Tab-separated table of C-alpha atoms in Angstrom:
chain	number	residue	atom	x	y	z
A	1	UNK	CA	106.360	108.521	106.034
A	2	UNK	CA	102.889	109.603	105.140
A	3	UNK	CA	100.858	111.449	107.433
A	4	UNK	CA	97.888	110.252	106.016
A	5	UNK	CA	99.343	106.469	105.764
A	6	UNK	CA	99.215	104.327	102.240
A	7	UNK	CA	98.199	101.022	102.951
A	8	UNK	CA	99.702	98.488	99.835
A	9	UNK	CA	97.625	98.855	97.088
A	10	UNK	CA	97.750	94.902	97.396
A	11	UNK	CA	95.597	95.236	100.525
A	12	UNK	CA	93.511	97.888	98.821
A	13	UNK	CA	92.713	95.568	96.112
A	14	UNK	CA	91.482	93.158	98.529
A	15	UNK	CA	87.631	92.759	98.318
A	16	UNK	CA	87.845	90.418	101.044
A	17	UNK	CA	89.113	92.477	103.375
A	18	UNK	CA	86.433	93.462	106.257
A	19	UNK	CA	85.158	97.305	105.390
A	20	UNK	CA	84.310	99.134	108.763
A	21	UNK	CA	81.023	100.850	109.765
A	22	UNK	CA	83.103	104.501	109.295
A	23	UNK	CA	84.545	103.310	105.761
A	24	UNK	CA	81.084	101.947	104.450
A	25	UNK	CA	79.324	105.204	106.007
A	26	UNK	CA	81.416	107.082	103.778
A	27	UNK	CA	81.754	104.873	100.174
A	28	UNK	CA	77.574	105.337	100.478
A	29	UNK	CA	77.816	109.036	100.751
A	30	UNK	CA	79.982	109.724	97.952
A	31	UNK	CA	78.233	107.048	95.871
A	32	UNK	CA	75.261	109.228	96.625
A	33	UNK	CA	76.447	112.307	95.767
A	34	UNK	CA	78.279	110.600	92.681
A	35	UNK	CA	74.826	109.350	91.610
A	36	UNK	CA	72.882	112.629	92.145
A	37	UNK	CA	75.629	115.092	91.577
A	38	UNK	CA	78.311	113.856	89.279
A	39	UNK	CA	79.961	117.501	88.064
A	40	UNK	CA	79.403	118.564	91.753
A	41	UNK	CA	81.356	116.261	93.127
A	42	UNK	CA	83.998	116.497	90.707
A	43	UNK	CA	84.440	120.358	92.577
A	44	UNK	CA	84.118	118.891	95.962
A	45	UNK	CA	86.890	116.759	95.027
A	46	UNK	CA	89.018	119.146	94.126
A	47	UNK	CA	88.965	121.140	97.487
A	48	UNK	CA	88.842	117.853	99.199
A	49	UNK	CA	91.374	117.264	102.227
A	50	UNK	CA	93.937	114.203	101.619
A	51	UNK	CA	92.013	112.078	104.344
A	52	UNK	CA	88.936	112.774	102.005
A	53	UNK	CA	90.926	111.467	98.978
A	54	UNK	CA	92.574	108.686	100.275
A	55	UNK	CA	88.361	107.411	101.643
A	56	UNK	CA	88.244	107.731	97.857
A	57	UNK	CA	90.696	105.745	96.854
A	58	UNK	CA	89.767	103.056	98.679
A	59	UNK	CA	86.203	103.328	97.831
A	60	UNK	CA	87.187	102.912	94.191
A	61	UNK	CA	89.329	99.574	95.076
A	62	UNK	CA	86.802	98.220	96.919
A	63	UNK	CA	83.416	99.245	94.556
A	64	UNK	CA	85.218	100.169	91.211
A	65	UNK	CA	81.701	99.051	89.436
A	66	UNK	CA	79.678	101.128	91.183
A	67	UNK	CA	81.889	104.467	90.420
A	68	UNK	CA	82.224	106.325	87.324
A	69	UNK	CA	85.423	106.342	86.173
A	70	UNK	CA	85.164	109.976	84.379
A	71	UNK	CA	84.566	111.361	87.597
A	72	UNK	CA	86.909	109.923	89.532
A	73	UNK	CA	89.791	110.066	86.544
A	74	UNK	CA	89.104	114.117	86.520
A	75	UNK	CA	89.582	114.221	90.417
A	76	UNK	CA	92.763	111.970	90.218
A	77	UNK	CA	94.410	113.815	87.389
A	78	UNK	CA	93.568	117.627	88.741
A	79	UNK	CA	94.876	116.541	92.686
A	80	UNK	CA	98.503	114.850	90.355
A	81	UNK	CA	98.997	117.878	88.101
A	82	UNK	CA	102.869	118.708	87.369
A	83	UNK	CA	101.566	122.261	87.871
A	84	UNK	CA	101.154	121.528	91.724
A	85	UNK	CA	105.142	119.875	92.497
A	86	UNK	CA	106.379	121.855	94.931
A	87	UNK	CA	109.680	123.286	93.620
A	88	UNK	CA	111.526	122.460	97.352
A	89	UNK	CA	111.205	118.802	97.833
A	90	UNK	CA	110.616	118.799	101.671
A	91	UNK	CA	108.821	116.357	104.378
A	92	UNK	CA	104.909	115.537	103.862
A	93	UNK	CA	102.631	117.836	106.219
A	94	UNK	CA	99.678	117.070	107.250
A	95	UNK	CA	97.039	117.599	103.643
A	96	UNK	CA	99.478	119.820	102.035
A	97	UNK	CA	99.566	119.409	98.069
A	98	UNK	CA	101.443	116.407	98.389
A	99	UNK	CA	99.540	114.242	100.649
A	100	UNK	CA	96.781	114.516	98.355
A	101	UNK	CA	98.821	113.735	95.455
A	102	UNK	CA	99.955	110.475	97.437
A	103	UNK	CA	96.452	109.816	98.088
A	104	UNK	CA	95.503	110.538	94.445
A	105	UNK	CA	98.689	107.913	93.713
A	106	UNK	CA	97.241	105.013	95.473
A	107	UNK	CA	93.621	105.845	93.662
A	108	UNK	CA	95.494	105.198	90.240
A	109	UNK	CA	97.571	102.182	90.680
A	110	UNK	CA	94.441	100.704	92.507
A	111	UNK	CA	92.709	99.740	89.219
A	112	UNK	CA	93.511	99.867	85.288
A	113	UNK	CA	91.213	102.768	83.792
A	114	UNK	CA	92.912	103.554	80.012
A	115	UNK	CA	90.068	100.951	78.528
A	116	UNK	CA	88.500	103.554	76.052
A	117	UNK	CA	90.050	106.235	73.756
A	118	UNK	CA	88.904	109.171	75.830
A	119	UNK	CA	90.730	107.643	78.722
A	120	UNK	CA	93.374	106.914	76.833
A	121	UNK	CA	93.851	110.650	75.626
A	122	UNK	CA	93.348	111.650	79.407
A	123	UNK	CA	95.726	109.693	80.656
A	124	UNK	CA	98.540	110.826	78.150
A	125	UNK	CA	97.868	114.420	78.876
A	126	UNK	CA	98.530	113.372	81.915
A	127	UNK	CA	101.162	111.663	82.007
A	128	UNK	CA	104.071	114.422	82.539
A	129	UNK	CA	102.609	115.451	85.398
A	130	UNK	CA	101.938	111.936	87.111
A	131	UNK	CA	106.128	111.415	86.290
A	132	UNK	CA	107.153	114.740	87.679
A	133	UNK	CA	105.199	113.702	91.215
A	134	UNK	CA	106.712	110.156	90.586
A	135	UNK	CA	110.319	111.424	90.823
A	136	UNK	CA	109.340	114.350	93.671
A	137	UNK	CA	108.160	111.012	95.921
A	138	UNK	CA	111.293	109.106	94.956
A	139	UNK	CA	112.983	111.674	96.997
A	140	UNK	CA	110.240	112.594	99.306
A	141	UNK	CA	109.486	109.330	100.293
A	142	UNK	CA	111.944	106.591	99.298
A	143	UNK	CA	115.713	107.999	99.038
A	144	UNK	CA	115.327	110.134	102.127
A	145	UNK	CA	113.547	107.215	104.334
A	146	UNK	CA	115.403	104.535	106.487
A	147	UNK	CA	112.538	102.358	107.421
A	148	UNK	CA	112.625	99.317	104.994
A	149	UNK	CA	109.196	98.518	105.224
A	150	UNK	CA	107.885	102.226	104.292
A	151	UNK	CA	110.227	102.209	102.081
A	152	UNK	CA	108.918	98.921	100.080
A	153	UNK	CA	105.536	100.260	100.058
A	154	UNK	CA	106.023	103.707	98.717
A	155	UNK	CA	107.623	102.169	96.009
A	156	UNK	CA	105.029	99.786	95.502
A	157	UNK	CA	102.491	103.096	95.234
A	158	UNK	CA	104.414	104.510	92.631
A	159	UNK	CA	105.085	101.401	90.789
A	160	UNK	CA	101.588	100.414	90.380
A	161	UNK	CA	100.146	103.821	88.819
A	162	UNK	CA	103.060	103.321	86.468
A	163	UNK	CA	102.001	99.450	85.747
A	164	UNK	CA	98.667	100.103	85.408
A	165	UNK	CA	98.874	102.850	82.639
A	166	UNK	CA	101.199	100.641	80.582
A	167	UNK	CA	99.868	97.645	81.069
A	168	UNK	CA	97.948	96.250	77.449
A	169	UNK	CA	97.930	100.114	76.317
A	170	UNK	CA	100.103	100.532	73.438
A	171	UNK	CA	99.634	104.535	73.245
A	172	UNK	CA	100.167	105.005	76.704
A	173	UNK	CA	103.399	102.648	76.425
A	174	UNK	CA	104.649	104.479	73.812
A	175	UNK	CA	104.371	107.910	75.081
A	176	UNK	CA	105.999	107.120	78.443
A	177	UNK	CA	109.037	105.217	77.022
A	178	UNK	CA	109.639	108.487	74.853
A	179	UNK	CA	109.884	110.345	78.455
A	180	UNK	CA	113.175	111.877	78.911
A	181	UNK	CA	114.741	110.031	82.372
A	182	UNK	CA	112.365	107.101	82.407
A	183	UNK	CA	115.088	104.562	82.502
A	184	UNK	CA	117.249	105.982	84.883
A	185	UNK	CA	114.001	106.590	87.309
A	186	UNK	CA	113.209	102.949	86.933
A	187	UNK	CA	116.706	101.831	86.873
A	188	UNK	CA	116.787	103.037	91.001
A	189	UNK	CA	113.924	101.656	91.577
A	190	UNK	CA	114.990	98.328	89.986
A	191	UNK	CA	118.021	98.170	92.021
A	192	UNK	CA	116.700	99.169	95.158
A	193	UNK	CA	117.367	96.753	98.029
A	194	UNK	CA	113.558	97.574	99.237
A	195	UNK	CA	111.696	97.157	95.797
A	196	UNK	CA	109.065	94.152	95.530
A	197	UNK	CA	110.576	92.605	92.507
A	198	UNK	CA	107.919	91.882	90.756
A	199	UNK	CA	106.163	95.158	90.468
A	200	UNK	CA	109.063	96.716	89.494
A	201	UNK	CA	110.718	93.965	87.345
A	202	UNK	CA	107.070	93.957	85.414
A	203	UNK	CA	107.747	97.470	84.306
A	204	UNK	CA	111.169	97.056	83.399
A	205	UNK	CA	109.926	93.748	81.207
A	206	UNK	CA	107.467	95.633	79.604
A	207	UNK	CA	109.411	98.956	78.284
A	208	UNK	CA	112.408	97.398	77.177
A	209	UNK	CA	111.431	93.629	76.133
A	210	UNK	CA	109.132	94.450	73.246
A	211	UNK	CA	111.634	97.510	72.272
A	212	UNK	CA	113.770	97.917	69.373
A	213	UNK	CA	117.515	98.628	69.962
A	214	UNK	CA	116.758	101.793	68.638
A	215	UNK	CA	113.709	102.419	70.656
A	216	UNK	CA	116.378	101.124	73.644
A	217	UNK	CA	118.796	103.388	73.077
A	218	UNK	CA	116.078	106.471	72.881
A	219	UNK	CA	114.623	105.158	76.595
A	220	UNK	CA	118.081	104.941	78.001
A	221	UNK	CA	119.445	108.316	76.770
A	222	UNK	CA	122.378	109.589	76.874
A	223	UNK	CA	125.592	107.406	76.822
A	224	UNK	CA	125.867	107.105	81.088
A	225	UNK	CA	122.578	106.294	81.236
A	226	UNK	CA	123.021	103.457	78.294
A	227	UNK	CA	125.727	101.861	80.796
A	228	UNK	CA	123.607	101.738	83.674
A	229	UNK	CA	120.733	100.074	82.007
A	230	UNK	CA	123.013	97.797	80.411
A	231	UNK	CA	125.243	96.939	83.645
A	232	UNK	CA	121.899	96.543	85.699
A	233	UNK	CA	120.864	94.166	83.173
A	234	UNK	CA	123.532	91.740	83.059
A	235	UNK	CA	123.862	91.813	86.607
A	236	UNK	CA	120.282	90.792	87.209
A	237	UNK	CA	120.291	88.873	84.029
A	238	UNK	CA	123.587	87.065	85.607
A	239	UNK	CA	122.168	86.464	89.223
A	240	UNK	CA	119.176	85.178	87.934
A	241	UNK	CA	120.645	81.866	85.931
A	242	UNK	CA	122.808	81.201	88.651
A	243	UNK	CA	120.156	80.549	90.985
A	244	UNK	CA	119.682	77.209	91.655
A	245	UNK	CA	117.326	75.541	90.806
A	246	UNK	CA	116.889	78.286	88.126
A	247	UNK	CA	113.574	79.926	87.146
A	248	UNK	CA	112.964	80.309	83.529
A	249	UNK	CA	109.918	82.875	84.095
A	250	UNK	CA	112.298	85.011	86.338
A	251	UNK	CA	115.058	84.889	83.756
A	252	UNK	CA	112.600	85.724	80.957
A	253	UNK	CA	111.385	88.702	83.094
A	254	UNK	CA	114.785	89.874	83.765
């Protein structure tokens, strides 16, 4: 479990939900210092604790208008760097490098930034790293856990940065379904027991649907990999028409 805690990105989203006197204390600072000190605070980031980061993140969710994206894309991408995965995959500690990629996680699935070509390019750089973290907290914080619920939600972290750098971006798309273990990553997500369906199911929808067979068989890989996406498929494809009464969006999506 995190030390620092990841509430669902669902709740984060939520500009309903009551900000407290602490929270809006601290979204005024850093708009402050964003405002007067832009580069600045793109250093302070960067040494910034993963209780400082994850105050970010939610800022952003909560007043994405008021930010500017550079900024915050620099700090996001520097604190998720493939550079940084620890090479032992072990517990989080209290703000060691992970915790503040986690923290830098929930920033990126919290709202869809590739809307311009420079973010676009920025984002694909970045990409290998944001995987390599994606499969370290697979391990880190969904194989190795028991709690369902913690479970469910990590996945739902990792899930949305993934959705929401694919999502209407063609370029992006394309670069991550040419990533080498994609499908089997999303494949155990897929079938997890824990997984909110629909995140996770979106993702699968959109890298395979719109593929050719031959862009299929690149995704899946090598031959074992080829059986598991296609024995996941019919199985869900298979479970879903049998459900009664049956759901044509769920079947389309599956």
């Amino acid at each position: 479990m995190s030390i620092i805690g990841a509430a669902g990105l669902f709740d984060l989203a939520n500009l309903s939900k009551p900000v407290t006197a602490e929270e809006r204390a601290r979204i005024d600072n850093i708009l402050q210092g964003l405002s007067n000190e832009p580069n600045k605070m793109v250093e302070a980031f960067k040494k910034s604790p993963a209780k400082g980061l994850l105050s970010l993140a939610h800022c952003w969710a909560y007043n994405s208008d008021a930010f500017p994206n550079d900024v915050i894309l620099k700090t996001f991408v520097y604190h998720t760097d493939g550079a940084k995965v620890p090479k032992a995959n072990k517990p989080p500690v209290e703000d060691d490098v992970s915790e503040r990629a986690w923290a830098c996680f929930i920033g990126l699935g919290s709202k869809f930034v590739s809307d311009n070509r420079d973010f676009r390019a920025r984002l694909i750089a970045a990409w290998p790293g944001i995987f390599k973290w994606a499969r370290y907290f697979y391990t880190q914080r969904v194989s190795k856990l028991d709690n369902t619920d913690d479970i469910r939600e990590n996945i739902d972290v990792i899930c949305q940065v993934i959705s929401q750098l694919i999502q209407n971006n063609k370029e992006v798309l394309a670069v991550v379904r040419r990533t080498q273990g994609i499908a089997t990553f999303f494949t155990k997500l897929w079938v997890h027991s824990a997984a909110p369906p629909i995140v996770v199911s979106f993702i699968m929808h959109t890298l395979f649907h719109d593929a050719t067979l031959d862009e299929i068989a690149a995704i899946a890989g090598n031959d074992a990999e080829k059986l598991i996406v296609a024995q996941v498929a019919v199985d869900r494809l298979r479970a879903a028409i049998k459900e009664s009464p049956m759901q044509p969006l769920k079947v389309s999506r599956t």
